[in-house]
N, CA and C of each residue as an Amber inpcrd file, in Angstrom:
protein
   333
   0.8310000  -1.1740000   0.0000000   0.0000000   0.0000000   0.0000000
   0.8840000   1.2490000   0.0000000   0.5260000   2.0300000  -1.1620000
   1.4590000   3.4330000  -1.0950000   0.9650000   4.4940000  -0.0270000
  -0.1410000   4.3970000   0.7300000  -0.5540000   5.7310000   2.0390000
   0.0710000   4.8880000   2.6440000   0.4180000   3.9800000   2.9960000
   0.4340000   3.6090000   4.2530000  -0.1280000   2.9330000   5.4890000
  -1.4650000   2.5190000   4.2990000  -2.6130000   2.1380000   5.6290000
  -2.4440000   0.4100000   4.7640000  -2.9560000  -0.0180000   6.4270000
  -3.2610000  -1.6340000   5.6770000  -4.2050000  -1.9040000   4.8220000
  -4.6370000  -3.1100000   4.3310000  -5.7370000  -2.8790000   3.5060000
  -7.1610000  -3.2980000   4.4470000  -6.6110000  -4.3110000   5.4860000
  -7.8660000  -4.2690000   6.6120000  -8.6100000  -3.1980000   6.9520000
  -7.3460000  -2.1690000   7.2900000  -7.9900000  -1.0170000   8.1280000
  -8.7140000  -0.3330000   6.3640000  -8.5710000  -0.3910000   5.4140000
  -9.1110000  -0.3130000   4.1820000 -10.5590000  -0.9440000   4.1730000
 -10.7750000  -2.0010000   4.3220000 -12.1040000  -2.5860000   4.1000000
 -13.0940000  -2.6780000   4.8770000 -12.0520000  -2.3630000   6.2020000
 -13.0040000  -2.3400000   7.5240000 -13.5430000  -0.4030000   7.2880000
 -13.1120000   0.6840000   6.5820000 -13.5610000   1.7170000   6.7620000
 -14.4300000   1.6300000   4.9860000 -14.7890000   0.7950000   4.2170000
 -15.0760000   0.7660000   2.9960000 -16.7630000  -0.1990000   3.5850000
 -16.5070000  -1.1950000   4.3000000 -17.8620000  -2.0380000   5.0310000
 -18.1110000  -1.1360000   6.0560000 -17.8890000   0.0480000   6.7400000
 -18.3290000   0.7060000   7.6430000 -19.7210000   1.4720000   7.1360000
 -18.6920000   2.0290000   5.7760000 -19.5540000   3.3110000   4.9630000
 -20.9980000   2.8110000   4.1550000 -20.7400000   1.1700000   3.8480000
 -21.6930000   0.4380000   3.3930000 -22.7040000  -0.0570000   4.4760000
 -22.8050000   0.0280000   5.5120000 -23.7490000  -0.5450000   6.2550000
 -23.9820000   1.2070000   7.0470000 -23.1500000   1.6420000   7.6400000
 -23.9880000   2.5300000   7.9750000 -23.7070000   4.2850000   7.1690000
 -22.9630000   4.7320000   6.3210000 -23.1820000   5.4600000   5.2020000
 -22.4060000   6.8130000   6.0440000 -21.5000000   6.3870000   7.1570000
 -20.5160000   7.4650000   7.4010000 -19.0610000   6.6330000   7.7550000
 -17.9500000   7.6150000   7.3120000 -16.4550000   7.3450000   7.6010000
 -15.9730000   7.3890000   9.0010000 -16.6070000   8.3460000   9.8610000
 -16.0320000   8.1920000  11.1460000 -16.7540000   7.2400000  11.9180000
 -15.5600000   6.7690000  12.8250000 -16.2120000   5.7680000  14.0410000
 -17.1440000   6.6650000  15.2780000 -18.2000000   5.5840000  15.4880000
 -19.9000000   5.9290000  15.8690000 -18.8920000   5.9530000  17.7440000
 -19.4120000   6.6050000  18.2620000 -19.4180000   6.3550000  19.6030000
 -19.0160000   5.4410000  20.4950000 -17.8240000   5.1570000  21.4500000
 -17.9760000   3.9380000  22.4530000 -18.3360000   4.1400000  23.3800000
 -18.5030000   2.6510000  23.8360000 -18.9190000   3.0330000  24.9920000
 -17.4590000   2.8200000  26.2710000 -17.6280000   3.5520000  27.6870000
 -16.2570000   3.0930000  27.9670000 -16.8090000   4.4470000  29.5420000
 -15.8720000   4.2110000  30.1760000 -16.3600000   5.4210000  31.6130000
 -15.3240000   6.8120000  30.8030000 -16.8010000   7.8630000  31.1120000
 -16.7000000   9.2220000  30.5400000 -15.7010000  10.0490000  31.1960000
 -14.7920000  10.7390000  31.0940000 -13.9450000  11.3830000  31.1280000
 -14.1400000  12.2850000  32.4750000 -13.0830000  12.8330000  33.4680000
 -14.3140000  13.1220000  34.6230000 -13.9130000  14.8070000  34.2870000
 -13.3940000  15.1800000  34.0040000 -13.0420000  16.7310000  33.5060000
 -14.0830000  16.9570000  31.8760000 -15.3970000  18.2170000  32.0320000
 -15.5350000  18.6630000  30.7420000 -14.8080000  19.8030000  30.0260000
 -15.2330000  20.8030000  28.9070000 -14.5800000  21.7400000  28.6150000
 -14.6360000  22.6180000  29.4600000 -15.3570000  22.9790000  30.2760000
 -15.0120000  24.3760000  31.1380000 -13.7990000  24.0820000  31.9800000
 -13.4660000  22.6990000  32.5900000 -12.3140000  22.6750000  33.2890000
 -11.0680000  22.7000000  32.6540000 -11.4320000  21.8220000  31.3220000
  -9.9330000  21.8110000  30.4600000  -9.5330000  23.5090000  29.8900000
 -10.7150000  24.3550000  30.2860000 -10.6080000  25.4950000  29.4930000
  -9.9000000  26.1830000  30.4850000 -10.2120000  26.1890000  31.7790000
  -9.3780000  26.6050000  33.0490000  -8.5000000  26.4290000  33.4280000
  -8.2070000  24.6450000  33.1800000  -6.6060000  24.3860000  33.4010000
  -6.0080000  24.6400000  32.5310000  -6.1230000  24.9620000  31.1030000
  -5.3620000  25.4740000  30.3650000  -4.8830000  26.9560000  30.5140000
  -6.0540000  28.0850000  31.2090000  -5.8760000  29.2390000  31.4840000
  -4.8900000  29.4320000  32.7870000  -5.0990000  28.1960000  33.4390000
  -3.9650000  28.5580000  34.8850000  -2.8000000  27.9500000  34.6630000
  -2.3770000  27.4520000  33.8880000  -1.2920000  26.7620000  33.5900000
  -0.5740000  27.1540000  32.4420000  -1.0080000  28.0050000  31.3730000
  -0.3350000  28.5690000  29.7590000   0.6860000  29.8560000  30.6420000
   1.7730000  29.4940000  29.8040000   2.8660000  30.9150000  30.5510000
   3.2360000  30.5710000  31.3670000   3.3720000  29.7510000  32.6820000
   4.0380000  29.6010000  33.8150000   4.1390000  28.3380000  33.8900000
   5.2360000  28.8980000  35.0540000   6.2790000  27.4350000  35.2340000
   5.9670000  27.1000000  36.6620000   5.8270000  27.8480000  37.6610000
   5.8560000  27.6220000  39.2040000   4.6820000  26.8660000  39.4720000
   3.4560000  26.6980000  39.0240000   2.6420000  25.6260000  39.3980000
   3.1630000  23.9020000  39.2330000   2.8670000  23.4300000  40.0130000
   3.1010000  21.9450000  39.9230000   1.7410000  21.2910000  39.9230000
   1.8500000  19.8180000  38.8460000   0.6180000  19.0500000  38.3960000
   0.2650000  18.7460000  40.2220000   0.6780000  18.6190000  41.1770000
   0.1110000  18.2950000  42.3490000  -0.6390000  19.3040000  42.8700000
  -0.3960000  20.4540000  43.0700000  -1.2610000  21.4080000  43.2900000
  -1.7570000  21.8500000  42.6760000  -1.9750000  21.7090000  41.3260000
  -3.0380000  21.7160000  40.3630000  -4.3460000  20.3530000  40.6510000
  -3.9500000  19.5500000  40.8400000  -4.8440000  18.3880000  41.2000000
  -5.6130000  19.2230000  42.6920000  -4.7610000  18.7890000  43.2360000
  -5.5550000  19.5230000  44.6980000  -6.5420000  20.5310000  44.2890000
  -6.3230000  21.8170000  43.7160000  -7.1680000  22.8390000  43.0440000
  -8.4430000  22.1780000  42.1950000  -8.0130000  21.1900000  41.5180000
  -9.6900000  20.5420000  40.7820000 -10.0710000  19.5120000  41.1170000
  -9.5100000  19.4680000  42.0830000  -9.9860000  18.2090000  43.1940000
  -9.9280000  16.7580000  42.5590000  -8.7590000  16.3980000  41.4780000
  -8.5860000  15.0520000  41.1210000  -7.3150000  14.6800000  40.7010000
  -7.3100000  13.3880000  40.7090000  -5.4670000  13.2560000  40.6040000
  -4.6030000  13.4620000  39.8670000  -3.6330000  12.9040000  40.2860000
  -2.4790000  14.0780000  39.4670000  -2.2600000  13.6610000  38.4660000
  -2.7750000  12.2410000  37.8600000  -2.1560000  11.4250000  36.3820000
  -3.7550000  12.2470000  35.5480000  -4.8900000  12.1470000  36.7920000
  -5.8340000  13.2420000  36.1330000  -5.4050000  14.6100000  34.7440000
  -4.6360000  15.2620000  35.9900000  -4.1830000  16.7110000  35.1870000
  -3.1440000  16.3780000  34.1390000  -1.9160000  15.1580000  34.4850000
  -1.2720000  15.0710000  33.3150000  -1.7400000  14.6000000  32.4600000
  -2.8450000  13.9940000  32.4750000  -3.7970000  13.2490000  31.0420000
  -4.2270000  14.1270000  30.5420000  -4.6610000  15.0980000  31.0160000
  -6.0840000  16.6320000  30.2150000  -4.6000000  17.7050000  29.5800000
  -3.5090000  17.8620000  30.4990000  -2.6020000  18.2540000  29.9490000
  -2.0340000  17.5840000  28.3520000  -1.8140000  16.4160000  28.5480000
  -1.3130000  15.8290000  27.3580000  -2.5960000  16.2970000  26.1030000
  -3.9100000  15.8930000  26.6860000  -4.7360000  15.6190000  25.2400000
  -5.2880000  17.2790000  25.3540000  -4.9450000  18.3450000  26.0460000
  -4.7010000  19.9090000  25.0950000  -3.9950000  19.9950000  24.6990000
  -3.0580000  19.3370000  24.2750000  -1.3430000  19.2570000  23.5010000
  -0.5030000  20.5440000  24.8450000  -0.4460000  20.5160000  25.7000000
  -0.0900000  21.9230000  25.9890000   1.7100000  21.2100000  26.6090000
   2.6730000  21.6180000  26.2260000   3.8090000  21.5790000  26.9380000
   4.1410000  21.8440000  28.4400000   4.2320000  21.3810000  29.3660000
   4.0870000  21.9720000  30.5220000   5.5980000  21.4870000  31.3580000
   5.9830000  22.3360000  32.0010000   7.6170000  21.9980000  32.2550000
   7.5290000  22.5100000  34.0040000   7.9220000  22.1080000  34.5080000
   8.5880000  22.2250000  35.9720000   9.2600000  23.2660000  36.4850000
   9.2730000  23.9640000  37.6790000   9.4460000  24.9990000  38.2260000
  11.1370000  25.1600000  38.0340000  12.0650000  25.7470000  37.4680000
  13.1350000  26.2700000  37.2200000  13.6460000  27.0630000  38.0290000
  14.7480000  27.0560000  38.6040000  15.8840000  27.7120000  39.6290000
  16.3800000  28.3760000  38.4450000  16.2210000  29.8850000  39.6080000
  16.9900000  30.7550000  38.6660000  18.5730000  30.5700000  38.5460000
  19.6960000  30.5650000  37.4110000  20.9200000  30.7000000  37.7300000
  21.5850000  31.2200000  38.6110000  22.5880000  31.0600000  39.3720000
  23.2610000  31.7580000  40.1210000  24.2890000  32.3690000  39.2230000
  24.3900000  33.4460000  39.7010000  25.8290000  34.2360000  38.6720000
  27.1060000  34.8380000  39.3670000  27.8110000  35.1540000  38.6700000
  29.1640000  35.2860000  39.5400000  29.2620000  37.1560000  39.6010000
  29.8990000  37.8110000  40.4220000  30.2320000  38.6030000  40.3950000
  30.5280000  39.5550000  38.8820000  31.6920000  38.7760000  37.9860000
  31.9450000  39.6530000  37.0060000  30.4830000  39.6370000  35.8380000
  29.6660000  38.3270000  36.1410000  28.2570000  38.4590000  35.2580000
  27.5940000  40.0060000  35.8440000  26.8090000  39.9410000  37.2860000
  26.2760000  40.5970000  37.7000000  27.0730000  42.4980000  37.3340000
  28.2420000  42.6550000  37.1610000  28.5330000  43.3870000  36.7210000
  27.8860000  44.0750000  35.1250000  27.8580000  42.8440000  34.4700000
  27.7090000  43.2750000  32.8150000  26.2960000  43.1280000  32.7400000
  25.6900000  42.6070000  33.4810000  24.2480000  43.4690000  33.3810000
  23.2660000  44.4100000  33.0950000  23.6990000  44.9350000  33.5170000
  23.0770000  46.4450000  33.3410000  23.8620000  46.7370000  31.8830000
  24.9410000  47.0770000  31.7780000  24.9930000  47.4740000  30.4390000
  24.4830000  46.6260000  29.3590000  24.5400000  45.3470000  29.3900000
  23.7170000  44.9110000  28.7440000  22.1380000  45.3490000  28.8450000
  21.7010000  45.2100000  29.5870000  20.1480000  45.7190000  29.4880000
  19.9310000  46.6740000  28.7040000  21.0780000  47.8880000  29.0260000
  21.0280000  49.1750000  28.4120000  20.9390000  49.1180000  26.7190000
  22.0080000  47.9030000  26.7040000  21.9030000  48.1290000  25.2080000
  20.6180000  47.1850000  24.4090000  20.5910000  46.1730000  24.8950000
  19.1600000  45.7950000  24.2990000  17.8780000  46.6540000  24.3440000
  17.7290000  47.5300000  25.3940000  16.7900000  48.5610000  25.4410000
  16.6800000  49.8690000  24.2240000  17.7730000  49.8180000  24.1300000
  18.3790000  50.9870000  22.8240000  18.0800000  50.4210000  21.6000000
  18.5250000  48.6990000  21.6310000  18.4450000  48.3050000  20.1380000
  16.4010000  48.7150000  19.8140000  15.8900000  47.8800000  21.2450000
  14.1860000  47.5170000  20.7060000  13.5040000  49.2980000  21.1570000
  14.1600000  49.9520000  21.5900000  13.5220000  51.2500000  21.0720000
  13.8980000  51.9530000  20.0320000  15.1260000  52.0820000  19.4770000
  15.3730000  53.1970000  17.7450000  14.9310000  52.2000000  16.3550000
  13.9180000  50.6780000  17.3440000  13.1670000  50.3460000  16.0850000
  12.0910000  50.8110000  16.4220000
């Protein structure tokens, strides 16, 4: 097969369309998901942009477990990464600071 698909999964979506006259698969049955869209819409709003929340106190907050939030996390596609320590820097960094700032400030204002 040049797509790529088997030819089962071919005949099984070709006898689907013949008995009941659509391509997508009908409904299962199976236990319903316990988060709807208003929560996935929330945990996505408290969690996009930041790093300092952790999936545990996010659970605690919607009151379900924590493989809970990493599951609703995964299926919003959303990347979510762990609270980060800032660098420590040395003396001669903390020096060049500021002039650096200065000059990146100069470059993104005389555009």
């Amino acid at each position: 097969m040049q797509e790529g698909f088997k030819r089962l999964i071919i005949y099984n979506i070709i006898k689907r369309y013949d008995i009941y006259l659509i391509f997508e698969d009908r409904p299962r049955s199976g236990r319903p998901t316990h988060s709807d869209k208003k929560n996935l819409k929330r945990l996505k709003y408290t969690t996009e942009n930041r790093v300092r929340v952790s999936q545990r106190e996010l659970a605690r907050k919607f009151g379900v477990a924590q493989s809970t939030i990493h599951y609703n996390l995964k299926r919003i596609d959303l990347k979510y990464s762990k609270r980060q320590k800032a660098p420590k820097y040395t003396k001669r960094q903390l020096q060049k600071i500021p002039k650096k700032c200065r000059k990146i400030r100069r470059q993104i204002t005389t555009k």
